[in-house]
XYZ file of C-alpha atoms in Angstrom:
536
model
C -16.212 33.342 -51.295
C -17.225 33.646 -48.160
C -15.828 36.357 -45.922
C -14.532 35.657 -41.895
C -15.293 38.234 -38.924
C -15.651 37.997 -35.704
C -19.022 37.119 -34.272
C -21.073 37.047 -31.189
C -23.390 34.454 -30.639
C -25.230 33.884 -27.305
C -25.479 30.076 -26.257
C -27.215 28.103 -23.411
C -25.823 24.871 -22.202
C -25.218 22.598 -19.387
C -22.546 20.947 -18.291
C -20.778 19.210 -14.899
C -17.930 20.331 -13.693
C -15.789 19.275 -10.792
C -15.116 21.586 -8.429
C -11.520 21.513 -6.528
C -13.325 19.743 -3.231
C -14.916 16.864 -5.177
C -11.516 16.211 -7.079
C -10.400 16.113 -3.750
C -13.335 14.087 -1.945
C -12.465 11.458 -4.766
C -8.844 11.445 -4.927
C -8.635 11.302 -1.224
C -10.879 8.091 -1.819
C -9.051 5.754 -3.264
C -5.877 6.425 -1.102
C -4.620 3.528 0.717
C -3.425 4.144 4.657
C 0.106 5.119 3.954
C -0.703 7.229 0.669
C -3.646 9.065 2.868
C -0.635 9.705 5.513
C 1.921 10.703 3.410
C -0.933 13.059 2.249
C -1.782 14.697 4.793
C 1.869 15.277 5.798
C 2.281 17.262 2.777
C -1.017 19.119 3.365
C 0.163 20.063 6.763
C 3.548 21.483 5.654
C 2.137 23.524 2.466
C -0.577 25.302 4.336
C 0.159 26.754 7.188
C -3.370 27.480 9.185
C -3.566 23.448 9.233
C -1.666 21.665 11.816
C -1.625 18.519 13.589
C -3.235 18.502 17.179
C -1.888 18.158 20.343
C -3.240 17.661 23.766
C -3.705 20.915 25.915
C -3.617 23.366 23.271
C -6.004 25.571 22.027
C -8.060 24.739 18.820
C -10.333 25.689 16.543
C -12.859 23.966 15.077
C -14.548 24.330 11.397
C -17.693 25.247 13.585
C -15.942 28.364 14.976
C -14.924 29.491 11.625
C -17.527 28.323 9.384
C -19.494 31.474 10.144
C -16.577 33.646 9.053
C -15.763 32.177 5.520
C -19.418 32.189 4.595
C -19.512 35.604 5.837
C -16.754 36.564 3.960
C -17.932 34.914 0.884
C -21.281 37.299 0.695
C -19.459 40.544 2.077
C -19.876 43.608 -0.390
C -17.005 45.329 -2.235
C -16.413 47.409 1.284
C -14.505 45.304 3.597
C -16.183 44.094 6.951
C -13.427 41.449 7.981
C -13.965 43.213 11.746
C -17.566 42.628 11.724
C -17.043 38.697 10.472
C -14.518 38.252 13.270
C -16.417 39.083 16.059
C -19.170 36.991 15.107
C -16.951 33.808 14.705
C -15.272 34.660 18.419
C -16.478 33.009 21.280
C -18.157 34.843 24.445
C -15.802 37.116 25.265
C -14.892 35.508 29.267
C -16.136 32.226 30.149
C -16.041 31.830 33.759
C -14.934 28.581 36.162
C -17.416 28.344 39.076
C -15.328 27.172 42.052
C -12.064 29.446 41.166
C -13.621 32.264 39.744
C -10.907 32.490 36.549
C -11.785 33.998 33.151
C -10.186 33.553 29.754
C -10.150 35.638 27.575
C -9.885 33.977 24.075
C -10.371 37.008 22.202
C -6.892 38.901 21.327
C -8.773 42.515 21.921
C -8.262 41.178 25.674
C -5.368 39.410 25.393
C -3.737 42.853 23.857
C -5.625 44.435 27.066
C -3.847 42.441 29.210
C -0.613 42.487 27.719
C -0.593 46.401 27.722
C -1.661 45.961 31.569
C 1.470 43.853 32.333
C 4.308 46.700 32.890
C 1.756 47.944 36.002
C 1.175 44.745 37.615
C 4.977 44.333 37.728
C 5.705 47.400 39.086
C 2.970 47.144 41.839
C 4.483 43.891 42.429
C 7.649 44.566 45.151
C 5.113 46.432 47.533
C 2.603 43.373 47.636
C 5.890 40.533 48.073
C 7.216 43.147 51.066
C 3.583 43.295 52.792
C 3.271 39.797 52.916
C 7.052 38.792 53.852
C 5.876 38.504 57.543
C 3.043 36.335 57.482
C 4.536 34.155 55.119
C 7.382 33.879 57.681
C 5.115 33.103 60.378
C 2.905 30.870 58.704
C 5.934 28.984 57.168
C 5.744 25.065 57.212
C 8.403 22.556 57.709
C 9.900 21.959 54.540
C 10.523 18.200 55.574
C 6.653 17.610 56.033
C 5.875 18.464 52.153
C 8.413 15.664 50.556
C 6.508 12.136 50.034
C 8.790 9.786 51.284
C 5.880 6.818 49.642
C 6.486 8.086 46.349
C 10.276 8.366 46.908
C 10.766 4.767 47.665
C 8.206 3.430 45.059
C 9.751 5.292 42.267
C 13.445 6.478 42.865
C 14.737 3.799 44.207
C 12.628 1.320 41.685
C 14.901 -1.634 40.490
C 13.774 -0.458 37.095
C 14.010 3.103 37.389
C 15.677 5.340 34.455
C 15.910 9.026 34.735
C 14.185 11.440 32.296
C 17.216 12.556 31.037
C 18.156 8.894 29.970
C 14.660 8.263 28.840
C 14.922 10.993 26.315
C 17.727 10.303 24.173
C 17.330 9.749 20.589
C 17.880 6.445 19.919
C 18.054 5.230 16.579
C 15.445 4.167 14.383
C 14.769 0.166 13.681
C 15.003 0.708 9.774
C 18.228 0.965 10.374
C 19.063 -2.464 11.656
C 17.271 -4.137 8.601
C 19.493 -5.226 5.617
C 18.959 -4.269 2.063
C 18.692 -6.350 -0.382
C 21.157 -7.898 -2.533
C 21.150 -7.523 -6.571
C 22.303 -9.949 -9.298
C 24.811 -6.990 -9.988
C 25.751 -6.822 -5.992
C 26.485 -10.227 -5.929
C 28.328 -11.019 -9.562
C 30.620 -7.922 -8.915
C 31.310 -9.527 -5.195
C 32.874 -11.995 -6.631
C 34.403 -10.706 -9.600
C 36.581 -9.082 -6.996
C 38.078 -11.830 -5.995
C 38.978 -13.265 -9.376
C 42.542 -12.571 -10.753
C 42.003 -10.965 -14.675
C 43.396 -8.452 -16.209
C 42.147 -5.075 -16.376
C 40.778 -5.488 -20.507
C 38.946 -8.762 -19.122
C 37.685 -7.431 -15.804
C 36.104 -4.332 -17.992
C 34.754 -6.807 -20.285
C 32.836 -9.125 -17.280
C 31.755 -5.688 -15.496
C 29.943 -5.041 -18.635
C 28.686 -8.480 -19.289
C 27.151 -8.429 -15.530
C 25.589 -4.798 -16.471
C 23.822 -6.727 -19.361
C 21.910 -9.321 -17.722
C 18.267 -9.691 -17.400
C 16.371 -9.782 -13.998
C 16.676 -13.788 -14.840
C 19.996 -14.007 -15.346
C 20.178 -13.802 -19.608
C 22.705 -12.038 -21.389
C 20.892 -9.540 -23.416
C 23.888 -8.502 -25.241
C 25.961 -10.037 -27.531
C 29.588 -10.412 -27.563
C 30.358 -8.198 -30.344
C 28.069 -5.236 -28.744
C 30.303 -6.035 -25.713
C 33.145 -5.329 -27.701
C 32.165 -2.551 -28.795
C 31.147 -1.107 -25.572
C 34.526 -1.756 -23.872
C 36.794 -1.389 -27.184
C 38.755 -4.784 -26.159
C 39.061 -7.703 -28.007
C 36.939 -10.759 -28.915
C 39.347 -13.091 -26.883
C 39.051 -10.883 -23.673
C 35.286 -11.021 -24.188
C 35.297 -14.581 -24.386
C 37.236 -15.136 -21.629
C 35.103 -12.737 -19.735
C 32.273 -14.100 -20.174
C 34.051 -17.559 -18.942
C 34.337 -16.005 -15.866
C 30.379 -15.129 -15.441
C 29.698 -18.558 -16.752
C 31.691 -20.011 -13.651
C 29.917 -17.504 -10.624
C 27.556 -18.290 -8.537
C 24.612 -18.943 -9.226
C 25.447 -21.291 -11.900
C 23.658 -20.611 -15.067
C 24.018 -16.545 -15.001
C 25.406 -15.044 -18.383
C 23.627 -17.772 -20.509
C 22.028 -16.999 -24.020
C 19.278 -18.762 -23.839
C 17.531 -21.679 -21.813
C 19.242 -24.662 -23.007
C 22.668 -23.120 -22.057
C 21.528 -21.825 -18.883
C 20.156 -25.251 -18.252
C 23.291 -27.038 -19.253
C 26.128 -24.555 -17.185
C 24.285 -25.678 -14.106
C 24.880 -28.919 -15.311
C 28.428 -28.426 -15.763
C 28.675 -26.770 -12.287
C 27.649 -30.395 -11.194
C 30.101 -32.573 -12.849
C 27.302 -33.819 -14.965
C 28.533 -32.999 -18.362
C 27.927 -35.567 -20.821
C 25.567 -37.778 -18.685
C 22.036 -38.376 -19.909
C 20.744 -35.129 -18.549
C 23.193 -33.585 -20.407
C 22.120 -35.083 -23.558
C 18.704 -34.905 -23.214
C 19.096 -31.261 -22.189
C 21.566 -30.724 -25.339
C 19.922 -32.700 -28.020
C 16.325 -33.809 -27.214
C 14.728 -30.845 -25.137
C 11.674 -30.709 -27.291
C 10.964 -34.083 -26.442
C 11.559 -33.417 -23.028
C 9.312 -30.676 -23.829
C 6.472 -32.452 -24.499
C 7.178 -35.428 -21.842
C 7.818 -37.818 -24.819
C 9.853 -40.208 -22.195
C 9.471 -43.626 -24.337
C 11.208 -41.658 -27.205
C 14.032 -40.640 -25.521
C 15.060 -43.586 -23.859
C 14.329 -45.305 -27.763
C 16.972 -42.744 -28.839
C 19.625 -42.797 -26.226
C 19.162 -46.416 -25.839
C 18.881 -46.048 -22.381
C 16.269 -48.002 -19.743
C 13.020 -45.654 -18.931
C 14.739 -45.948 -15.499
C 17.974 -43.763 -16.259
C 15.169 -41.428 -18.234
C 13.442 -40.880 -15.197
C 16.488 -40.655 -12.769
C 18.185 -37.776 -15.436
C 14.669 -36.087 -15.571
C 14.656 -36.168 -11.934
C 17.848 -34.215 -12.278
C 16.334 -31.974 -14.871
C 13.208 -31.104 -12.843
C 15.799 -29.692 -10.048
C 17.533 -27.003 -12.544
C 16.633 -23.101 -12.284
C 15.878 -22.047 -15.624
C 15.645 -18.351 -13.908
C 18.884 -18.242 -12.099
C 19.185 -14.837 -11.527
C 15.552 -14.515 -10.313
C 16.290 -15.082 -6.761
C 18.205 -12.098 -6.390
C 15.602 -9.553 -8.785
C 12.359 -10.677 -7.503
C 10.998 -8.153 -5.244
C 10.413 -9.149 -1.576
C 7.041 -9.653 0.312
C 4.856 -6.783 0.284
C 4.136 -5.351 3.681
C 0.370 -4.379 3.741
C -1.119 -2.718 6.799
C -4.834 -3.519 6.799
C -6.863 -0.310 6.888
C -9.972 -2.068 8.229
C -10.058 -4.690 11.094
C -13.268 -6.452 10.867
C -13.180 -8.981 14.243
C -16.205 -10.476 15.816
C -17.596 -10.112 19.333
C -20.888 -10.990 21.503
C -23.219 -8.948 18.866
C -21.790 -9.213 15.826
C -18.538 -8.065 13.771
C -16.674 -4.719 14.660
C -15.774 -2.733 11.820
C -12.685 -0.507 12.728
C -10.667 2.127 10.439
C -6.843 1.593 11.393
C -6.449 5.226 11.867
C -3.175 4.783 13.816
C -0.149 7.339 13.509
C -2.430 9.346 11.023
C -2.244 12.869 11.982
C -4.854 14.791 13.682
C -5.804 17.990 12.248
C -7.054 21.183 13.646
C -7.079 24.496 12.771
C -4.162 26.685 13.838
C -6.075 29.858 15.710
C -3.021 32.160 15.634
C -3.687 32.993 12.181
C -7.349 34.183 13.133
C -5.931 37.615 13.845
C -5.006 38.155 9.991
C -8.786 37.949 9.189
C -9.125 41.246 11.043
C -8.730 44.409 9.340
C -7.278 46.598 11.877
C -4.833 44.231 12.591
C -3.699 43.528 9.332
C -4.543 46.349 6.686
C -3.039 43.912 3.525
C -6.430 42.756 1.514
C -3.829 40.147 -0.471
C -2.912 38.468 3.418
C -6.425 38.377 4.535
C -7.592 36.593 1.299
C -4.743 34.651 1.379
C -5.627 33.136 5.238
C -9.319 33.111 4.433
C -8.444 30.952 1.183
C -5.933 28.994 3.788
C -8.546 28.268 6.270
C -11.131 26.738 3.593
C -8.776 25.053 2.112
C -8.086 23.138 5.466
C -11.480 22.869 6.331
C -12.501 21.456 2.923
C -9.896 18.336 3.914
C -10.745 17.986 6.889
C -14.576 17.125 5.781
C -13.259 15.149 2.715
C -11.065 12.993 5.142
C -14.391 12.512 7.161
C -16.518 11.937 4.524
C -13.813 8.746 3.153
C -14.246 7.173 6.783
C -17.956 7.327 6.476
C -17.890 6.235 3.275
C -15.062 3.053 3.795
C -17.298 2.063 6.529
C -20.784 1.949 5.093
C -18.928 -0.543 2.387
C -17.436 -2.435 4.967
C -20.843 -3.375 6.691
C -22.158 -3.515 3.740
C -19.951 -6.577 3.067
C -19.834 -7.980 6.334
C -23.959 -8.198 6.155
C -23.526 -10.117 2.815
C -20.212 -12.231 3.129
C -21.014 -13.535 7.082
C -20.918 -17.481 5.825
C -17.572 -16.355 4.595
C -16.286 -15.159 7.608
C -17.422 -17.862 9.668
C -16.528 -20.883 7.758
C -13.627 -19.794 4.810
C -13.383 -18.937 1.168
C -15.317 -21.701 0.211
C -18.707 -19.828 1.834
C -17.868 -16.710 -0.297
C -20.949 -14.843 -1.923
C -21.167 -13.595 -5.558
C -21.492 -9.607 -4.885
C -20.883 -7.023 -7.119
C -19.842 -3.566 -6.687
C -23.209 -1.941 -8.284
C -25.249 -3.523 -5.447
C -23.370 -2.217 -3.193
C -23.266 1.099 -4.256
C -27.376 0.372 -4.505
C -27.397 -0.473 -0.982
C -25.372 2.435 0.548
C -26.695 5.452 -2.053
C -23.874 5.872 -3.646
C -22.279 5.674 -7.796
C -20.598 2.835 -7.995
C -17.479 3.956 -8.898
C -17.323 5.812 -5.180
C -17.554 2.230 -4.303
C -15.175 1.518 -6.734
C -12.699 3.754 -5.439
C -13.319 3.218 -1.850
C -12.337 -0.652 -2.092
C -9.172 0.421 -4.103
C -5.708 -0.647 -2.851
C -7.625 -1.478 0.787
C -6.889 -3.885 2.541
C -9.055 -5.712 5.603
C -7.852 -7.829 8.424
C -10.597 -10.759 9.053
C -10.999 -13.578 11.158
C -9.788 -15.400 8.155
C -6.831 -13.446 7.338
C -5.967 -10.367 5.507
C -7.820 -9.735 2.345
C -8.331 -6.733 -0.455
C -11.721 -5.380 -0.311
C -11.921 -5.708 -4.074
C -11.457 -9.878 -3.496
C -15.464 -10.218 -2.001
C -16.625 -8.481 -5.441
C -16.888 -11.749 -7.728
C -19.093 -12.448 -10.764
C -21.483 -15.163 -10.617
C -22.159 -18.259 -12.567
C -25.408 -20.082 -12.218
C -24.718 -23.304 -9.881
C -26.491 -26.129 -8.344
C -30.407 -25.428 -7.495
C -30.597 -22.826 -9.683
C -28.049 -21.147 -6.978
C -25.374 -18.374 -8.022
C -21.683 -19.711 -7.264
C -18.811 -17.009 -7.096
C -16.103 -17.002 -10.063
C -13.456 -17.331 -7.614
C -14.967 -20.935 -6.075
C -15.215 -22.132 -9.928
C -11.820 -21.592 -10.805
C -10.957 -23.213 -7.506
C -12.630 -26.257 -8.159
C -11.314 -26.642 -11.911
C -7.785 -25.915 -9.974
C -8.749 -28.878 -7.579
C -9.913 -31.444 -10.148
C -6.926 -30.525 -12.248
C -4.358 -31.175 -8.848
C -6.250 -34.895 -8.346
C -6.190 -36.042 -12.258
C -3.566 -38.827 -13.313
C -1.172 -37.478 -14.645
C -1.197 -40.802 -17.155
C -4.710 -39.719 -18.317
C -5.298 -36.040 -17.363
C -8.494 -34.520 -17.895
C -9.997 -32.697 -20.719
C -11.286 -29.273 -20.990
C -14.138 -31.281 -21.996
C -14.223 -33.878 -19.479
C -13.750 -30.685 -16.969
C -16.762 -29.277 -17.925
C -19.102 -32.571 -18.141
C -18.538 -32.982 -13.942
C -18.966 -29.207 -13.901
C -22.436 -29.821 -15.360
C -23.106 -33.041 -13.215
C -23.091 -30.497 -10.331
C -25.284 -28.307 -11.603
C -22.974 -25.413 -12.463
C -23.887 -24.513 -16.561
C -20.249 -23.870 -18.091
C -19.389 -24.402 -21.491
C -16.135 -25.887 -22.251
C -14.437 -22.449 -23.563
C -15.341 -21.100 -20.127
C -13.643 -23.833 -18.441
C -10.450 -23.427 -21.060
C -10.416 -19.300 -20.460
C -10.438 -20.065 -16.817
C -7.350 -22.861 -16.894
C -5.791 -20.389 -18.965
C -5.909 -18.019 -16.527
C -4.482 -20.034 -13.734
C -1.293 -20.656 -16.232
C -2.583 -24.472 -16.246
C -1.459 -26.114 -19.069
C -2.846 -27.994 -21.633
C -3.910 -30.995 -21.627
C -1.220 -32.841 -24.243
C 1.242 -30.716 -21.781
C 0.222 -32.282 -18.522
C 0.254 -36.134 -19.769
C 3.158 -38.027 -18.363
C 3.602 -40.848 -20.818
C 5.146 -43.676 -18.991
């Protein structure tokens, strides 16, 4: 039996590993505008050297303080954070020619001057006195220094507001706009205003709870019971109730009962919509009209007036008010075309500029803060920031070396419409620019770009190709469009066949094979083609 104990065994391998900047180079890739915003908003309030700029103040760049962190990166185990910081300050005075001023950036002066302060002030009194008299003489007329021009252009401007009124808060425009109302919102609106008792109003509140984003009762009537603890009759009467709200249809088990409430709800009950819908759906189903006017002994021209009638019921009542609204999209490219060519713009707007915060420079020095922990900390602080703010650069450079990358191959496109789009794929691309394709992958990600032919995702110019007339490549998208189209013109008396589909495919010179053409009607939810025949 063999024994264990520890052993020590030397091994040589290699192996890739992501350091915290790439994870961030490529995360910060496939943000979209807002995420990227949101982002950096969070960056901004977690470390504090990074901040967002603003005009007039004073900055510093990663240039300034590139020097430092590389010298602090090779320093020995004795500190020489005083050293490092006076080779990443800037000439000590930099002087204006015609006024003869000096700054002094560095806070060794600023401390200088600071110290020197008490003395100016109390030298000050004897200069003010020496100088009262030929300020009095040399006094000018008060009158002569108002501008009565810009007086009567501005103050007394039709439109004129005062600061004070320009400045108030007002309140923000999100909170004009109207949320949205829920199936639940609008059942228990109205459940208010029917009389019940309080066993029966329980008994609807939990019937409402229970319905699907379409409107189905998911529940049955003896789980409602049992949820409430009332009786059968007071759920049966509750769900009554649901049955008669608007929109008609809501509380239904299944589609044939949905279908026939909201015939109810329009006096139609017992008609010939109402029996077809209650006795002969599956030959409504499968458009079987000869049938059921054979079995209802009706003329095909009451079929086709209660079908009518049919074709005009929700089977998804409650849909209306659980589908999620329009999806605002703010385009992060604008690609628009001028004398030369396209412009390819990044829709930077309200995304925060970032600088370096230089107040936090003085922590770096080590006779002005003696704790090792705080100077590592800010050191750690200020790569950290400059590490985004290189990764943010390098995502621009990147999204727009895609961007004319596609604009050089999808021109016909933008010219003329969808119907001129190119088969490209993402590894060319990637080819092109020098890149792995899943950087191009992640830089076309939830991106959107605003052409002269609308708004579009990046990721809808990537398309497989199919081989099509003259040997040509034709785009996946165009040949599902074009089954779509034939589909939309067929009579509906005779529609087409997956193989008929496929024969004109192949009379224009685009080599399909009939399950191609099925996979691809499939996709489009088209139906089949015993579905789609109207038999007359």
């Amino acid at each position: 039996m063999s024994s264990l104990s520890p052993r020590l065994q030397v091994r040589v391998q290699q192996k890739q590993t992501l350091t915290p900047g790439l994870v961030q180079m490529v995360s910060l890739l496939q943000l979209s505008r807002l995420e990227l915003k949101d982002m950096i908003s969070a960056e901004i309030a977690q470390n504090p050297v990074l901040e967002e700029a603003a005009e007039g103040g004073e900055e510093l760049t990663p240039e300034e303080l590139q020097p430092l962190l590389e010298a602090e990166a090779e320093r020995s185990s004795e500190p020489a954070d005083q050293s490092i910081l006076e080779a990443t300050a800037g000439p000590a005075e930099t002087d204006i020619a015609e006024g003869g001023y000096t700054e002094t950036p560095d806070f060794e002066s600023a401390g200088a001057a600071v110290d020197a302060a008490p003395e100016l002030d109390a030298a000050a009194p004897a200069t003010v006195e020496n100088s009262e008299a030929p300020a009095t003489a040399d006094q000018a007329d008060p009158f002569e220094e108002i501008d009565l021009g810009d007086y009567f252009d501005n103050y007394l401007d039709p439109g004129f507001k005062s600061p004070a009124s320009e400045n108030v808060e007002k309140p923000s425009f999100e909170t004009f706009l109207s949320s949205p109302v829920t199936l639940s919102d609008h059942l228990g609106s109205q459940l208010a205003l029917v009389a019940m008792s309080d066993a029966v109003r329980a008994a609807a509140e939990e019937i409402v709870g229970n319905l699907d984003e379409n409107g189905y009762l998911t529940a049955t009537l003896d789980e409602i019971v049992a949820a409430e603890r009332c009786t059968l009759p007071d759920a049966q009467e509750a769900l009554k109730v649901v049955h008669s709200l608007d929109p008609a249809g809501v509380g239904a088990s299944d589609v044939r009962e949905c279908l026939l409430l909201q015939l109810e709800s329009r006096n139609a009950k017992g008609g010939v919509a109402w029996q077809i819908v209650s006795d002969h759906l599956k030959l409504l189903e499968s458009r079987q009209f000869k049938e059921l006017a054979k079995v209802l002994r009706r003329p095909i021209e009451h079929i086709q007036i209660a079908i009518d009638v049919i074709r005009h019921l929700d089977p998804q009542p409650g849909l209306r008010y659980s589908a999620q609204g329009a999806r605002q999209v703010e385009p992060d490219v604008y690609i628009s075309k001028d004398s030369d060519g396209y412009l390819i713009q990044l829709n930077d707007e309200e995304l925060p500029t970032l600088r370096l915060n230089p107040q936090y420079r003085r922590m770096l020095d080590r006779t002005q803060e003696p704790n090792k922990d705080v100077r590592n900390y800010v050191r750690d602080r200020y790569a950290s920031a400059i590490q985004l703010m290189k990764n943010i650069e390098q995502r621009k450079q990147t999204i727009l070396k895609v961007c004319q990358s596609i604009v050089r191959r999808q021109q016909e496109f933008l010219e003329n419409g969808i119907d001129e789009l190119r088969p490209m794929m993402i590894k060319e691309i990637a080819e092109e620019i020098g890149v792995h394709p899943s950087t191009v992958s992640r830089a076309v990600s939830n991106k959107y770009a605003h052409t002269p032919q609308g708004v579009f995702e990046l990721r809808y110019f990537f398309s497989e190709a199919v081989q099509g007339p003259g040997g040509t490549e034709t785009p996946l998208l165009i040949l599902k469009r074009r089954v779509k189209k034939m589909i939309e013109e067929e009579d509906s008396a005779h529609p087409l066949t997956d193989e008929q589909i496929t024969e004109r495919l192949q009379s224009e010179g685009i080599n399909v094979t009939r399950r191609t053409v099925a996979k691809y009607r499939e996709d489009m939810r088209i139906p089949s083609t015993h579905q789609r025949r109207v038999r007359t």
